[in-house]
Amino acid sequence: MTPDTHKETLGFQTEVRQLLKLMIHSLYSNKEIFLRELISNASDALDKLRFEALTDDALYQGDSELKIRVSYNKDARTVTISDNGIGMSREEVVAHIGTIAKSGTREFFDKLSGDAARDAHLIGQFGVGFYSAFIVADRVTLTTRRAGLGAEHGVRWESSGEGDYSIETIEQPARGTEVTLHLREGEDEFLDGFRLRAIIRKYSDHINAPILLPAEGKDKTGEETVNRASALWARPKNEISAEEYNEFYKHVAHDFENPLAHLHSRVEGKLEYTLLLYIPAHAPFDLWERDSAHGVKLYVRRVFIMEDNKHLLPRYLRFVRGVMDSNDLPLNVSREILQGSKIIDSIRAAATKRILGQLEDMAANEAEKYATFWKEFGRVLKEGVVEDHANREQIAKLLRFASTHHDAEQQTVSLADYVARMKHGQDKIYYITAENFNAAKYSPHLELLRKKGLEVLLMYEPVDEWVVGHLHEFEGKPLQSAAKGELDLGKFSDKEDEEVRKKAESELKGLVERIRSALGDKVAEVRVSQRLTASPACLVSGAHDLGVHLERLLKASGQTVPGGKPALEINPDHPLIKKLDQEAEDARFEDWAHILYDQALLSEGAHLPDPAAFVRRLNNRLLEIGQ
Ligand code: ADP
Ligand code: MG
């Protein structure tokens, strides 16, 4: 016996063990879904076989009628789900059933709180699939044979869903997979043909392949098909119920919850294709994994070809799930062909337009839904501003920001809302980018804008820097950073202010020069500010510089940053500045100048390059109090 064929007992990956325990508790209230999950896997296995057989017809071995069977045995107290699909090799069983080979799994498990109610939601998000069998079974036996391998390559896997599983190589004449559930005490309700039928109709009617059950009733023999067994997306819209759309979503997206919205359209003309696309209600746990396997499923004339998250839709729509079925592509389409395909290009462009249109409708008519969408996927959609030149304007309309218009942190303000609220004579859209909401909201850069009653968009997500880097205007109104360059308030900078500043400038000329030489090459310039009303100082980047915040982001991601130095602006009315002007002693003056600079950095949420020096200087000055 080679080590590969003997019976061995292997431990589940730690995550699987955790998952099994949690799942049994948290999904128990909806335990019948185990059948949906196992049928969904069987259906995927049929799809994969059909695809592989396109290039290798021999895989069918004379049995090309692909089907799923569900049966039960009252005496043995078992329910069995079998398919004649692709099957699994021994290695595949270990890889797919003994481990969770999804990227980001560990991070996901670190997030679980141990609170069953909260985690139930997360577990659904993770998609537990096969393991849901253990909700109703205390022993699960799986036998399988990979299509294309000989009969001696069958595999038998068994587990009671606790710490480990056994696996052995067996003789298995037919390809495909059979999963037998040995029901737990008290789960006999599933040993009933009518009950099983009802569950299949409820959750799995949309499955493409026939699902067979032993015929019920006295005189009946043989099997009968219990589902409709036709591609859901190929049916007319008005014949599909909301439930059917939802259940189909759970199957294609491997999700446990209903989607937020769907769009279904058939296009006929030069190209013929059908789209059935969904926007999920929550972000999948691996939304930020570059190589996440899930995406949209491509079919060619009802035959599943592949799932893909790079070619069928732009990256910034990678949260969309569903099906694209083309009548024009060749059946042997490969990933390489996808890349340069004119047909795929035009389907992708049309699908993108439709999804954006759908989101626009949702934003206009279903505000609450749109808020959910934005919370889950807003950060991804924002990438579209950078990525998708052609649709930039449409995407810009979909953006939502926090703003000084609201007190609380809520990303609800659209650029159109902002423009509609612009004051008479205001010609710019003001924004600020910062580390977090509070750093943005309380930034000293906003003081004058606040005083003038001008609204400012508060941006504090890393992607925002790229958004404003690519979105220069909206409806003809330029976007203007409140933290860069001269703050041009247009009509709102009244003459008086300007005169006051001019006066302060000439009065403080000496002070400005002294601070400048104290700070040396830390700053490009020191100048009298017009944007401050309450804070003593702030740092301002050049109009075309990256900005303090973006510089920090780039540095954090390990990039070298072309160092444009900021200007230090001082508030001539602030008591500290006035006091500083009186300071005769050089050492003390120098401390103050550096403290001013450092606190300007701190107020932006930045880290100080030399925090110890800041503390020392501050303490020097504190010690003088009351002396
Ligand atoms: P998912 O379906 O989301 O990938 P599951 O836990 O449901 O997760 O299934 C895990 C994996 O096990 C599947 O991706 C597939 O590779 C394999 N698998 C499960 N059931 C079958 C089956 N009936 N035939 C072939 N492979 C299967
Ligand atoms: Mg599954």
XYZ file of C-alpha atoms and ligand atoms in Angstrom:
655
model
C 0.000 0.000 0.000
C 1.435 3.387 -0.892
C 0.993 6.129 1.667
C -1.447 7.735 -0.695
C -4.048 4.994 -0.639
C -4.129 3.832 2.959
C -6.761 4.864 5.395
C -5.604 7.735 7.502
C -7.104 10.001 10.064
C -6.320 13.659 9.654
C -7.098 16.612 11.866
C -9.207 19.418 10.478
C -7.494 22.719 10.018
C -8.053 24.750 13.193
C -10.379 27.122 11.379
C -12.569 24.274 10.200
C -12.927 23.018 13.752
C -13.935 26.461 14.962
C -16.314 26.843 12.079
C -18.055 23.536 12.659
C -18.728 24.282 16.290
C -20.029 27.739 15.647
C -22.102 26.845 12.662
C -24.066 24.104 14.338
C -25.202 26.571 16.969
C -25.698 29.632 14.880
C -27.457 28.189 11.842
C -29.623 25.687 13.664
C -32.757 27.806 13.380
C -32.544 27.467 9.616
C -31.175 23.958 9.455
C -32.901 22.871 6.236
C -30.439 24.955 4.235
C -27.966 22.060 4.407
C -29.826 20.591 1.451
C -29.562 23.795 -0.534
C -25.811 23.908 0.073
C -25.150 20.300 -0.911
C -27.293 20.624 -4.026
C -25.508 23.853 -4.882
C -22.160 22.032 -4.700
C -23.495 19.168 -6.797
C -24.692 21.638 -9.397
C -21.275 23.350 -9.476
C -19.687 19.911 -9.948
C -21.939 19.234 -12.951
C -21.061 22.616 -14.431
C -17.359 21.921 -14.051
C -17.648 18.531 -15.713
C -19.652 19.949 -18.600
C -16.949 22.524 -19.132
C -14.043 20.073 -18.996
C -15.869 17.706 -21.312
C -16.027 20.420 -23.963
C -12.412 19.674 -24.762
C -12.394 16.033 -23.634
C -15.602 14.258 -24.471
C -14.254 10.983 -23.055
C -14.808 12.342 -19.541
C -18.499 11.516 -19.868
C -17.715 7.816 -20.274
C -21.026 7.354 -22.032
C -22.944 9.011 -19.215
C -23.641 12.550 -20.324
C -27.002 12.986 -18.647
C -25.932 15.093 -15.750
C -28.171 14.917 -12.713
C -28.443 15.241 -8.988
C -30.149 12.621 -6.839
C -31.575 13.027 -3.380
C -32.792 9.993 -1.433
C -33.381 8.888 2.128
C -33.362 5.661 4.104
C -35.693 5.471 7.081
C -34.030 2.438 8.629
C -30.510 3.684 8.389
C -31.729 7.234 9.170
C -29.719 8.731 6.334
C -30.224 11.325 3.625
C -28.022 11.055 0.537
C -27.207 13.620 -2.120
C -25.311 12.407 -5.168
C -24.186 13.800 -8.503
C -22.404 12.501 -11.570
C -20.283 15.622 -11.875
C -16.572 16.299 -11.822
C -15.842 14.512 -8.520
C -12.666 14.957 -6.495
C -9.286 13.272 -6.273
C -7.851 12.356 -2.883
C -5.777 15.544 -2.812
C -8.798 17.605 -3.756
C -10.866 16.117 -0.956
C -8.184 17.008 1.577
C -7.779 20.469 0.083
C -11.457 21.325 -0.332
C -13.167 19.457 2.482
C -10.474 19.254 5.175
C -9.256 22.814 4.882
C -10.714 26.146 3.992
C -8.567 27.265 1.147
C -9.934 30.767 0.963
C -7.589 33.676 1.224
C -8.148 35.756 4.308
C -9.608 32.888 6.322
C -7.474 33.464 9.384
C -8.273 37.163 9.465
C -11.918 36.266 9.181
C -11.772 33.951 12.159
C -9.932 36.507 14.203
C -12.953 38.740 13.786
C -15.397 36.286 15.311
C -16.494 37.404 18.724
C -17.719 34.145 20.241
C -21.179 35.704 20.552
C -23.352 33.262 18.615
C -25.938 35.794 17.481
C -23.383 38.193 16.050
C -21.240 35.480 14.559
C -24.189 33.779 12.863
C -24.307 36.770 10.569
C -20.588 36.602 9.880
C -20.674 32.863 9.317
C -23.303 33.398 6.645
C -21.023 35.926 5.036
C -18.175 33.483 5.008
C -20.288 30.841 3.283
C -19.987 27.545 5.101
C -21.290 25.390 2.273
C -20.389 21.761 2.708
C -20.026 21.932 6.475
C -23.672 22.859 6.883
C -24.268 19.078 6.633
C -23.174 18.854 10.261
C -26.109 20.966 11.415
C -28.349 17.924 11.046
C -25.855 15.048 10.847
C -23.483 13.661 13.450
C -21.632 11.659 10.826
C -21.109 12.513 7.164
C -19.712 10.090 4.607
C -18.552 11.318 1.237
C -17.442 9.057 -1.567
C -16.186 10.518 -4.774
C -14.225 9.865 -7.920
C -12.658 12.473 -10.107
C -13.802 12.283 -13.740
C -10.981 10.980 -15.886
C -9.342 8.885 -13.166
C -9.643 5.096 -12.972
C -12.028 3.179 -10.682
C -9.267 2.453 -8.172
C -9.046 6.171 -7.497
C -12.257 6.516 -5.595
C -12.057 8.212 -2.199
C -14.078 7.747 0.923
C -14.104 10.539 3.459
C -15.866 10.404 6.757
C -16.172 12.623 9.784
C -18.332 13.215 12.796
C -17.566 16.901 12.525
C -15.500 17.134 15.664
C -11.732 17.209 15.477
C -10.801 14.972 12.592
C -11.799 12.995 9.532
C -10.712 9.745 7.945
C -9.860 9.336 4.319
C -9.119 6.213 2.297
C -8.797 5.241 -1.321
C -11.495 2.861 -2.504
C -12.771 1.254 -5.662
C -15.426 3.519 -7.114
C -16.864 2.547 -10.486
C -18.696 5.758 -11.304
C -17.403 9.310 -11.341
C -19.060 11.949 -9.216
C -19.777 12.515 -5.573
C -22.148 11.048 -3.036
C -22.699 12.625 0.350
C -24.532 10.634 3.013
C -25.764 12.317 6.170
C -26.307 10.165 9.229
C -28.925 12.252 10.941
C -28.605 13.413 14.510
C -31.115 12.265 17.094
C -34.338 14.211 16.566
C -33.801 15.134 12.923
C -36.130 12.493 11.514
C -38.273 15.123 9.832
C -35.889 14.885 6.874
C -36.702 11.204 6.353
C -39.746 12.242 4.410
C -40.059 12.584 0.655
C -42.625 15.356 0.834
C -40.525 17.382 3.199
C -37.423 16.978 1.015
C -39.437 17.901 -2.080
C -40.729 21.015 -0.420
C -37.242 22.093 0.607
C -35.849 21.518 -2.866
C -38.680 23.450 -4.502
C -38.174 26.286 -2.071
C -34.414 26.663 -2.379
C -33.207 24.784 -5.406
C -35.857 25.044 -8.080
C -33.550 27.242 -10.155
C -30.811 24.612 -10.360
C -29.951 24.040 -13.987
C -29.776 20.253 -13.828
C -32.580 17.879 -12.862
C -32.836 16.964 -9.188
C -34.351 13.491 -8.862
C -36.174 11.999 -5.918
C -37.641 8.503 -5.602
C -41.272 8.724 -6.712
C -43.684 8.825 -3.758
C -47.038 7.092 -3.342
C -48.164 3.483 -3.450
C -48.169 2.769 -7.157
C -45.257 4.914 -8.072
C -41.916 3.503 -8.947
C -38.760 5.015 -10.267
C -37.710 8.606 -9.895
C -39.150 11.977 -10.608
C -37.643 15.356 -11.252
C -38.682 17.830 -8.592
C -37.227 21.050 -9.879
C -37.861 22.984 -13.028
C -34.296 22.299 -14.221
C -33.890 25.210 -16.583
C -31.504 28.130 -16.415
C -33.254 30.778 -14.346
C -31.736 33.686 -16.260
C -33.058 32.318 -19.541
C -36.642 32.532 -18.337
C -38.804 35.627 -18.859
C -38.571 38.120 -16.020
C -42.259 38.196 -15.284
C -42.270 34.477 -14.561
C -39.610 34.683 -11.888
C -40.581 35.443 -8.303
C -38.541 37.494 -5.875
C -37.820 34.324 -3.882
C -36.470 32.556 -6.939
C -34.178 35.461 -7.700
C -32.983 35.409 -4.097
C -32.335 31.690 -3.950
C -30.478 31.759 -7.208
C -28.331 34.529 -5.811
C -27.397 32.440 -2.781
C -26.309 29.668 -5.103
C -24.175 31.733 -7.488
C -22.746 33.993 -4.814
C -22.244 31.321 -2.137
C -23.991 33.710 0.198
C -26.468 33.000 2.965
C -28.332 36.273 2.852
C -30.590 37.901 0.297
C -29.025 40.369 -2.111
C -29.690 44.088 -2.020
C -30.769 44.301 -5.654
C -30.654 42.490 -8.929
C -30.763 43.375 -12.580
C -31.873 41.001 -15.253
C -31.708 41.839 -18.901
C -31.580 40.089 -22.184
C -29.876 41.853 -25.033
C -30.636 40.958 -28.604
C -29.123 42.568 -31.655
C -25.609 42.488 -32.956
C -24.616 40.614 -29.847
C -26.899 38.372 -27.868
C -26.431 37.860 -24.189
C -28.240 37.734 -20.894
C -27.191 39.397 -17.681
C -28.451 38.407 -14.278
C -26.396 40.452 -11.868
C -26.744 41.050 -8.153
C -25.534 43.590 -5.667
C -24.953 41.789 -2.359
C -26.235 43.242 0.898
C -22.891 42.982 2.613
C -19.251 42.951 1.686
C -17.709 39.489 1.448
C -14.904 38.924 3.917
C -12.350 38.842 1.123
C -13.378 42.009 -0.693
C -9.883 43.417 -0.273
C -8.037 40.276 -1.300
C -6.585 40.920 -4.709
C -6.864 37.274 -5.728
C -10.301 36.452 -4.363
C -11.746 33.776 -6.597
C -15.329 34.932 -6.617
C -16.806 37.120 -9.247
C -19.283 36.781 -12.062
C -19.963 33.462 -13.748
C -19.599 33.339 -17.487
C -21.816 30.969 -19.449
C -21.844 30.375 -23.170
C -25.233 29.202 -24.411
C -26.135 27.911 -20.884
C -22.839 26.084 -20.475
C -20.801 27.241 -17.519
C -17.354 28.380 -18.626
C -15.670 30.070 -15.685
C -15.975 32.375 -12.770
C -13.918 35.505 -13.126
C -13.359 38.725 -11.237
C -11.040 40.582 -13.579
C -12.281 40.532 -17.152
C -16.052 40.446 -17.009
C -16.460 43.615 -14.978
C -14.093 46.417 -13.989
C -12.263 45.895 -10.691
C -14.242 48.567 -8.893
C -17.407 46.495 -9.422
C -15.812 43.339 -8.047
C -18.557 42.997 -5.445
C -21.149 42.231 -8.136
C -22.210 38.581 -8.425
C -24.279 36.684 -10.943
C -24.264 35.357 -14.448
C -23.386 36.558 -17.926
C -24.521 34.197 -20.653
C -23.295 34.920 -24.166
C -24.592 33.416 -27.387
C -21.669 34.685 -29.422
C -18.539 33.465 -27.682
C -17.037 30.131 -28.701
C -17.481 27.349 -26.161
C -13.750 26.877 -25.868
C -13.149 30.399 -24.614
C -10.171 30.606 -22.270
C -9.014 33.275 -19.858
C -6.483 34.435 -22.436
C -9.215 34.859 -25.010
C -11.342 36.763 -22.496
C -8.651 39.353 -22.169
C -8.665 40.483 -25.767
C -12.220 39.616 -26.713
C -14.230 42.365 -28.404
C -17.387 40.546 -27.385
C -16.391 40.501 -23.718
C -15.375 44.148 -23.968
C -18.752 45.212 -25.178
C -20.652 43.021 -22.716
C -18.516 44.439 -19.915
C -19.117 48.004 -21.034
C -22.871 47.462 -21.254
C -23.025 45.630 -17.922
C -21.047 48.409 -16.258
C -23.459 51.032 -17.571
C -26.407 49.041 -16.340
C -25.000 48.508 -12.880
C -24.192 52.196 -12.526
C -27.679 53.015 -13.778
C -29.181 50.645 -11.269
C -27.195 52.286 -8.460
C -28.336 55.692 -9.640
C -31.960 54.554 -9.457
C -31.398 53.093 -6.036
C -29.824 56.317 -4.816
C -32.771 58.307 -6.150
C -35.617 56.062 -5.026
C -34.415 53.849 -2.194
C -32.283 56.011 0.018
C -31.998 53.495 2.821
C -30.873 50.715 0.521
C -28.374 53.019 -1.064
C -27.008 53.934 2.355
C -26.458 50.209 3.008
C -24.792 49.842 -0.347
C -22.548 52.803 0.309
C -21.537 51.551 3.741
C -20.572 48.161 2.336
C -19.102 49.037 -1.036
C -18.603 52.803 -1.220
C -14.856 52.500 -0.775
C -14.657 50.075 -3.681
C -16.873 52.116 -5.967
C -14.647 55.143 -5.357
C -11.846 53.310 -7.138
C -13.958 53.741 -10.259
C -13.261 57.459 -10.316
C -9.610 56.616 -10.827
C -10.052 53.533 -12.976
C -12.929 54.263 -15.287
C -12.356 57.368 -17.289
C -15.384 56.868 -19.501
C -17.871 56.634 -16.635
C -16.213 59.059 -14.254
C -19.044 61.570 -14.266
C -21.650 58.953 -13.586
C -19.600 57.470 -10.767
C -19.017 60.942 -9.323
C -22.778 61.324 -8.940
C -22.854 58.149 -6.869
C -20.243 59.284 -4.351
C -21.267 60.144 -0.805
C -19.218 62.063 1.697
C -19.336 63.303 5.235
C -19.463 67.069 5.401
C -19.450 70.016 7.772
C -23.147 70.357 6.925
C -23.895 67.537 9.355
C -22.609 67.309 12.862
C -22.362 63.540 13.015
C -20.209 61.219 10.989
C -22.459 60.223 8.131
C -21.423 59.724 4.549
C -24.613 60.959 2.968
C -23.707 64.109 1.076
C -23.508 63.810 -2.693
C -21.606 66.298 -4.815
C -24.963 67.343 -6.247
C -26.262 68.045 -2.712
C -23.180 70.144 -2.080
C -23.546 72.117 -5.282
C -27.228 72.735 -4.575
C -26.296 74.187 -1.175
C -23.434 76.346 -2.462
C -23.720 79.921 -1.336
C -24.463 82.652 -3.783
C -21.139 83.582 -5.330
C -19.342 80.434 -4.171
C -17.581 78.829 -7.103
C -15.591 75.982 -5.570
C -16.274 72.695 -3.849
C -14.144 72.702 -0.705
C -12.863 69.495 0.781
C -10.296 68.263 3.200
C -8.581 64.894 3.420
C -7.381 63.592 6.753
C -6.570 60.506 8.762
C -10.005 60.105 10.303
C -13.329 61.848 10.707
C -12.342 63.915 13.729
C -9.046 64.996 12.233
C -10.972 66.216 9.190
C -13.832 67.805 11.068
C -11.675 69.689 13.582
C -8.863 70.553 11.221
C -7.580 74.104 11.730
C -7.660 74.506 7.961
C -11.427 74.769 8.096
C -11.650 77.604 10.582
C -12.145 80.453 8.168
C -14.427 78.422 5.907
C -16.576 77.684 8.919
C -16.657 81.313 9.901
C -17.856 82.193 6.415
C -20.442 79.429 6.525
C -18.939 77.534 3.602
C -19.527 73.791 3.553
C -16.539 71.458 3.397
C -16.554 67.791 2.395
C -14.739 65.682 4.958
C -12.734 62.860 3.433
C -10.858 60.389 5.563
C -10.546 57.135 3.664
C -7.216 56.309 2.011
C -8.821 56.029 -1.431
C -10.114 59.619 -1.187
C -6.679 61.015 -1.977
C -6.825 59.223 -5.303
C -10.414 60.266 -5.882
C -9.605 63.967 -5.565
C -6.446 63.398 -7.568
C -8.619 62.351 -10.511
C -11.827 64.231 -9.961
C -10.982 67.830 -10.603
C -14.470 69.209 -10.913
C -18.114 68.381 -10.674
C -20.698 70.093 -12.842
C -18.136 72.690 -13.773
C -17.256 73.471 -10.156
C -13.617 72.811 -9.329
C -12.721 70.851 -6.212
C -10.467 72.814 -3.914
C -8.489 71.454 -0.978
C -8.836 73.507 2.179
C -5.333 72.473 3.158
C -3.367 73.330 0.050
C -2.067 76.521 -1.451
C -3.574 79.935 -0.869
C -7.133 79.591 0.277
C -8.982 81.342 -2.478
C -12.399 82.210 -1.164
C -13.389 84.144 -4.235
C -16.138 86.579 -3.365
C -16.010 85.522 0.247
C -12.631 87.011 0.981
C -13.756 90.492 1.805
C -11.585 93.532 1.385
C -11.417 94.224 5.077
C -9.963 90.800 5.826
C -7.406 91.335 3.160
C -6.394 94.689 4.578
C -6.135 93.280 8.062
C -3.902 90.569 6.770
C -1.709 92.946 4.823
C -1.286 94.989 7.949
C -0.480 91.934 10.050
C 1.974 90.819 7.411
C 3.986 93.980 7.626
C 3.788 94.090 11.410
C 4.884 90.476 11.792
C 7.586 90.524 9.153
C 10.299 90.165 11.760
C 8.495 87.360 13.560
C 7.897 85.436 10.359
C 11.592 85.690 9.523
C 12.616 84.534 12.995
C 10.356 81.475 12.907
C 11.600 80.678 9.445
C 15.212 80.599 10.534
C 14.366 78.685 13.729
C 12.655 75.941 11.733
C 15.356 75.811 9.087
C 14.531 73.470 6.201
C 11.488 71.908 7.874
C 9.251 74.336 6.031
C 9.215 75.919 2.634
C 7.888 79.175 3.952
C 6.320 80.854 6.947
C 3.443 83.227 6.320
C 0.548 85.018 7.947
C -2.563 82.954 7.574
C -5.998 83.924 6.506
C -7.572 80.562 7.176
C -7.157 80.424 10.944
C -9.488 81.903 13.503
C -8.922 79.721 16.571
C -5.679 77.762 16.170
C -2.254 79.391 16.365
C -0.772 77.672 13.293
C -1.294 75.123 10.572
C 0.696 73.490 7.791
C -0.266 74.088 4.189
C 1.015 72.202 1.170
C 1.652 73.817 -2.149
C -1.322 73.801 -4.509
C 0.327 71.085 -6.569
C 2.032 69.172 -3.792
C 0.821 65.787 -2.674
C -0.426 67.063 0.643
C 0.641 66.041 4.126
C -1.934 63.263 4.321
C -1.171 61.642 0.983
C 2.548 61.815 1.694
C 1.952 59.908 4.871
C -0.134 57.276 3.060
C 2.533 56.774 0.433
C 5.270 56.516 3.032
C 3.204 53.980 4.964
C 2.944 51.845 1.836
C 6.726 51.903 1.492
C 7.037 54.381 -1.381
C 9.556 57.129 -1.573
C 7.886 60.453 -1.636
C 9.083 63.471 -3.581
C 9.377 65.896 -0.691
C 7.564 69.135 -1.322
C 7.787 70.959 1.995
C 4.721 72.544 3.543
C 4.377 76.162 4.540
C 3.694 77.072 8.155
C 0.874 79.562 8.446
C 0.471 81.522 11.645
C -2.607 83.187 13.046
C -1.781 86.827 13.788
C -4.640 87.169 16.277
C -3.689 84.236 18.423
C -2.309 85.106 21.902
C 0.510 82.579 21.507
C 1.698 84.261 18.346
C 1.501 87.667 19.994
C 3.458 86.372 22.940
C 6.032 84.832 20.678
C 6.551 88.182 18.993
C 7.602 89.572 22.369
C 10.035 86.736 23.070
C 13.552 88.067 23.275
C 15.485 85.003 24.314
C 16.606 82.920 21.352
C 16.612 79.456 22.944
C 13.090 79.937 24.226
C 11.935 81.323 20.917
C 13.316 78.343 19.099
C 11.440 75.944 21.387
C 8.194 77.785 20.716
C 8.699 77.754 16.973
C 9.189 74.001 16.992
C 6.242 73.443 19.299
C 4.066 75.436 16.907
C 5.201 73.326 14.001
C 4.726 70.062 15.874
C 1.261 70.903 17.097
C 0.236 71.836 13.577
C 1.317 68.334 12.562
C -0.485 66.758 15.498
C -3.725 68.506 14.694
C -3.695 66.788 11.322
C -3.449 63.422 13.000
C 0.153 63.000 11.877
C 2.910 61.312 13.801
C 5.725 63.532 14.955
C 9.092 62.718 13.416
C 10.789 63.371 16.774
C 8.182 63.082 19.548
C 10.783 63.101 22.343
C 12.038 66.497 21.232
C 8.482 67.823 21.247
C 7.906 66.597 24.799
C 11.199 68.018 26.003
C 10.484 71.454 24.536
C 6.952 71.497 25.807
C 8.096 70.551 29.310
C 10.760 73.242 29.261
C 8.038 75.789 28.643
C 5.592 74.239 31.127
C 8.233 74.434 33.865
C 8.369 78.178 33.415
C 4.706 78.590 34.282
C 4.360 80.400 37.564
C 8.081 80.963 37.847
P -18.025 26.613 -1.944
O -19.124 25.872 -2.647
O -18.428 28.009 -1.571
O -16.702 26.556 -2.653
P -18.319 24.498 -0.053
O -17.947 24.342 1.390
O -19.762 24.352 -0.355
O -17.772 25.898 -0.527
O -17.516 23.450 -0.907
C -16.118 23.381 -0.798
C -15.479 22.776 -2.011
O -15.605 21.355 -1.983
C -16.083 23.184 -3.332
O -15.563 24.412 -3.779
C -15.665 22.021 -4.235
O -14.341 22.198 -4.683
C -15.689 20.842 -3.287
N -16.960 20.113 -3.403
C -17.982 20.132 -2.536
N -18.991 19.341 -2.960
C -18.597 18.810 -4.144
C -19.190 17.923 -5.106
N -20.426 17.445 -4.931
N -18.460 17.591 -6.181
C -17.217 18.078 -6.374
N -16.618 18.923 -5.526
C -17.285 19.292 -4.417
Mg -20.934 25.394 -1.861
